[in-house]
Tab-separated table of N, CA and C in Angstrom:
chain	number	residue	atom	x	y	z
S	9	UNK	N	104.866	-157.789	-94.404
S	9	UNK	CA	104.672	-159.092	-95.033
S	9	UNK	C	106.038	-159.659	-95.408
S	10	UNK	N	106.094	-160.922	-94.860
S	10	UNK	CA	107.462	-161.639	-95.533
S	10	UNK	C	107.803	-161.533	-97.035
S	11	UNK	N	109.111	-161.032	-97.670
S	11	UNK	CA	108.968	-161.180	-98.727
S	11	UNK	C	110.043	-162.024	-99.167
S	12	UNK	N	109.669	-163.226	-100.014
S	12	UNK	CA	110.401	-164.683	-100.361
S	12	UNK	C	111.830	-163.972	-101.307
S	13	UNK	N	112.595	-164.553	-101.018
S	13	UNK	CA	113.963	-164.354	-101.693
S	13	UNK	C	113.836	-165.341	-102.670
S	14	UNK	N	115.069	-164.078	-103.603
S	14	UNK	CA	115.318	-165.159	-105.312
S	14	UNK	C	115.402	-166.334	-105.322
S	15	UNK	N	114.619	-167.083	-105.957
S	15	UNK	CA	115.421	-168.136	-106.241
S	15	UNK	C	115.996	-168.689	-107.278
S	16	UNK	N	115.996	-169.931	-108.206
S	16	UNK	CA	116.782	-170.126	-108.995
S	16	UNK	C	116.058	-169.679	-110.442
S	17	UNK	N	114.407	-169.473	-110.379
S	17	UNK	CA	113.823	-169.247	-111.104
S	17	UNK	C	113.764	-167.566	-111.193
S	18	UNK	N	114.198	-166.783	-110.588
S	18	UNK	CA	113.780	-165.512	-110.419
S	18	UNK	C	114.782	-165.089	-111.605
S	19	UNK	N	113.348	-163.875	-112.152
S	19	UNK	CA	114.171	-163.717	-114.004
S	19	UNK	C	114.032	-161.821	-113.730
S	20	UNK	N	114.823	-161.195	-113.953
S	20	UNK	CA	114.053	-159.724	-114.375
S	20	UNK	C	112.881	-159.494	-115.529
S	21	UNK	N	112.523	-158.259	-115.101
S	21	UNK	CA	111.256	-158.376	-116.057
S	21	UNK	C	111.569	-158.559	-117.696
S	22	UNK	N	112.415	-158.039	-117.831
S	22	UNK	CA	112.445	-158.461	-119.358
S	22	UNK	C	112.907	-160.160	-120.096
S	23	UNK	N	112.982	-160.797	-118.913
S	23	UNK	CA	113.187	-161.899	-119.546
S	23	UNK	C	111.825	-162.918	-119.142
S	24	UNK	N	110.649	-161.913	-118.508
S	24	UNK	CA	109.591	-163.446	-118.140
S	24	UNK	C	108.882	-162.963	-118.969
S	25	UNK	N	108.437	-164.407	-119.826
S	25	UNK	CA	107.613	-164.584	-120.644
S	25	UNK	C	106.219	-164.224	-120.332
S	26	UNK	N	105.245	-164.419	-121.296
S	26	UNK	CA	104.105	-164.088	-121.172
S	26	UNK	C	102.730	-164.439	-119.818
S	27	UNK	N	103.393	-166.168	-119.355
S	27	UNK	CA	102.494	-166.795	-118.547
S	27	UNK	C	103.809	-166.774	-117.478
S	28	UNK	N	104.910	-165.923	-116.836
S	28	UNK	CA	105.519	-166.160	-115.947
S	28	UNK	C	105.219	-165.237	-114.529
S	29	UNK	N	104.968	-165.517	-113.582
S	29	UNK	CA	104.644	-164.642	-112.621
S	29	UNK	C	105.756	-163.646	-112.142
S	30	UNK	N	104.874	-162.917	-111.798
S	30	UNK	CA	105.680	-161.101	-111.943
S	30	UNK	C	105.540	-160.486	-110.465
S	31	UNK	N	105.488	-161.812	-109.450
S	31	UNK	CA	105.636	-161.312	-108.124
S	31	UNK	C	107.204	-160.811	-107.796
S	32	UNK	N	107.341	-159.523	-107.238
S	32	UNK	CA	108.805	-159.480	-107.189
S	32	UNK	C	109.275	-160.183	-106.245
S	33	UNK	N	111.002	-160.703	-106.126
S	33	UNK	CA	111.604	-161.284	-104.812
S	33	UNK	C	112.441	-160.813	-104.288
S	34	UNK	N	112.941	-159.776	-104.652
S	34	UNK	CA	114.156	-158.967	-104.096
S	34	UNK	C	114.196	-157.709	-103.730
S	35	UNK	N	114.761	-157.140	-102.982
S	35	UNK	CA	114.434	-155.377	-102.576
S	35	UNK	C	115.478	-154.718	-103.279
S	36	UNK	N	115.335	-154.744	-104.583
S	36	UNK	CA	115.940	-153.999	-105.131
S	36	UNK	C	116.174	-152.521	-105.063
S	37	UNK	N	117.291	-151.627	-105.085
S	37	UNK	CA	117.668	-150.763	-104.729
S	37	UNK	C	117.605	-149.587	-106.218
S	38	UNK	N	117.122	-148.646	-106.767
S	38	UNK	CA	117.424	-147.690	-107.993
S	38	UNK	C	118.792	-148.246	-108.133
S	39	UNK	N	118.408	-148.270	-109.776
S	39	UNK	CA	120.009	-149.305	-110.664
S	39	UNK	C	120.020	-150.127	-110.187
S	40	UNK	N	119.454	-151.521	-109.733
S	40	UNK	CA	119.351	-152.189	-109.257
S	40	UNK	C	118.997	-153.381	-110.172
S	41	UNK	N	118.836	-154.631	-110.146
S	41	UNK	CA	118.731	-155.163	-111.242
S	41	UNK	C	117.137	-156.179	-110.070
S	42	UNK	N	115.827	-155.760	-110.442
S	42	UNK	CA	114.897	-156.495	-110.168
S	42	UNK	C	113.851	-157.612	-110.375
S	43	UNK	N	114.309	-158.306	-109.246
S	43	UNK	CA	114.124	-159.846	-109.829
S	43	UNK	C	112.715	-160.368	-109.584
S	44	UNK	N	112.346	-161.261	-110.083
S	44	UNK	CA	110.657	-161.579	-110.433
S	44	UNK	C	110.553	-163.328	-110.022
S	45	UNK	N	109.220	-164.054	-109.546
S	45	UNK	CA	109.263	-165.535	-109.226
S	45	UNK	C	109.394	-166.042	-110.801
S	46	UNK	N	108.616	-165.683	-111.592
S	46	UNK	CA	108.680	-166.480	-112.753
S	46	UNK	C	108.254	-167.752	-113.037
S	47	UNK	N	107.645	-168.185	-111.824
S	47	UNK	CA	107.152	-169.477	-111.862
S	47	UNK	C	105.865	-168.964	-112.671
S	48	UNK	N	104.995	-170.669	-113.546
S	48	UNK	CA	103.931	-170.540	-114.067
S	48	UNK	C	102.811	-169.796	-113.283
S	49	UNK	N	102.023	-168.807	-114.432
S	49	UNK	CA	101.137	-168.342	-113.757
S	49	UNK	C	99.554	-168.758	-113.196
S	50	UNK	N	99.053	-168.722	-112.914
S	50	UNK	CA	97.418	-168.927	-112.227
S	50	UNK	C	96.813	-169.166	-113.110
S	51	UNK	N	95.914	-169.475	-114.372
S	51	UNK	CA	95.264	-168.782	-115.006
S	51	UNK	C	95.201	-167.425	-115.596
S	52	UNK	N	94.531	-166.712	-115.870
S	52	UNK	CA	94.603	-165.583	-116.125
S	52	UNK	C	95.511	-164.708	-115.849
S	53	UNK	N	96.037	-164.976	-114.338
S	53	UNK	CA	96.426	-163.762	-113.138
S	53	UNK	C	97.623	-163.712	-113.431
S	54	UNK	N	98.493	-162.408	-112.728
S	54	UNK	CA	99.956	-162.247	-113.542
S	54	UNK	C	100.715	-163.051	-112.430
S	55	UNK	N	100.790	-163.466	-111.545
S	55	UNK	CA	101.126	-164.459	-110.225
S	55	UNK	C	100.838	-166.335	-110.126
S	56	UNK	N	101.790	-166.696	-110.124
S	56	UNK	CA	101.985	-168.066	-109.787
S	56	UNK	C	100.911	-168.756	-108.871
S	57	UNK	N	100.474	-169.438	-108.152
S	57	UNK	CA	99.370	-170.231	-107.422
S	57	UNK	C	100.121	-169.639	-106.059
S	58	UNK	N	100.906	-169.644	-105.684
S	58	UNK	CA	101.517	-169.755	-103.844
S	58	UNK	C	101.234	-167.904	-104.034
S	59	UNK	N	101.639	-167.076	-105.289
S	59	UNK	CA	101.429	-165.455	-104.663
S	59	UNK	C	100.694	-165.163	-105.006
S	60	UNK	N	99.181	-165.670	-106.115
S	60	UNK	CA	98.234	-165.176	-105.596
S	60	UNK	C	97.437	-165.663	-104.066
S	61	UNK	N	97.686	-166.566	-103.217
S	61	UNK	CA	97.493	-167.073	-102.033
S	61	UNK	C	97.572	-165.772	-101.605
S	62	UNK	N	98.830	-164.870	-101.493
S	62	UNK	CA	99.466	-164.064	-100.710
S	62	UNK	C	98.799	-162.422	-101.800
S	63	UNK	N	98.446	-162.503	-102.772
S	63	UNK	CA	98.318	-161.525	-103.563
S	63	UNK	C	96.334	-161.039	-103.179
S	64	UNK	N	95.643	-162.033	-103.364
S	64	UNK	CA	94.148	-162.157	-103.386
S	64	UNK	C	93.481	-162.958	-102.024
S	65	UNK	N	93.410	-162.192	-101.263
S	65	UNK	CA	92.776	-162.622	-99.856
S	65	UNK	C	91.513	-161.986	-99.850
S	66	UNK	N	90.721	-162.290	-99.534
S	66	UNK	CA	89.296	-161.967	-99.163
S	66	UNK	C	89.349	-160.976	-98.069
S	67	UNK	N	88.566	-160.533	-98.165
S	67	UNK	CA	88.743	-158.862	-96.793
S	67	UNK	C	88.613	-159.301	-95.603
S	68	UNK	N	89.537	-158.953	-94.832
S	68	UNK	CA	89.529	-159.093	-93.616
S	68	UNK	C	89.873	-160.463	-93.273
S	69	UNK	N	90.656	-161.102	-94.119
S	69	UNK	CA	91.398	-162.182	-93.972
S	69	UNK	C	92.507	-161.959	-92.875
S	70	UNK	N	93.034	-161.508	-92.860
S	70	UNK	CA	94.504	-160.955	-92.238
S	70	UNK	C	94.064	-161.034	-90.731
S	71	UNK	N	92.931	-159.887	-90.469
S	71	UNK	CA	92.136	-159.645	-89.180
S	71	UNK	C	91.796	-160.887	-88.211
S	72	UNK	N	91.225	-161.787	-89.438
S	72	UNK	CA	90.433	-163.122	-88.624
S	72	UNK	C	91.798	-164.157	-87.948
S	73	UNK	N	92.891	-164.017	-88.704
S	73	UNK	CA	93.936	-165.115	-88.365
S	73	UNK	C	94.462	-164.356	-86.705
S	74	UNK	N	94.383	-163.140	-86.514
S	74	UNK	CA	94.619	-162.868	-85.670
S	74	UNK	C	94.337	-163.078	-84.282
């Protein structure tokens, strides 16, 4: 799966607030400093609107595009 690079919003975990999404964006390496979207979250969900798209697919979603 593609995974979206930092962008200007990407916070480590200790700096996203309560409603900030906690999709990671970087391939962080051990000692590494790992970075998060941080954009507003969904409702409830710990993910922004575009990664739960990518987070919550219905089964066999993946299969059918194929």
């Amino acid at each position: 799966m593609h995974q979206p690079s930092p962008s200007r919003s990407s916070l480590p975990l200790a700096d996203l607030s309560r409603y900030a999404c906690r999709w990671p964006v970087n391939d962080a390496k051990p000692a590494e400093l790992h970075l998060f979207c941080g954009q507003r979250t969904e409702g409830t969900k710990p993910y922004c609107k575009a990664h739960c798209l990518l987070a919550y697919r219905k089964r066999g979603a993946e299969t059918d595009a194929a």
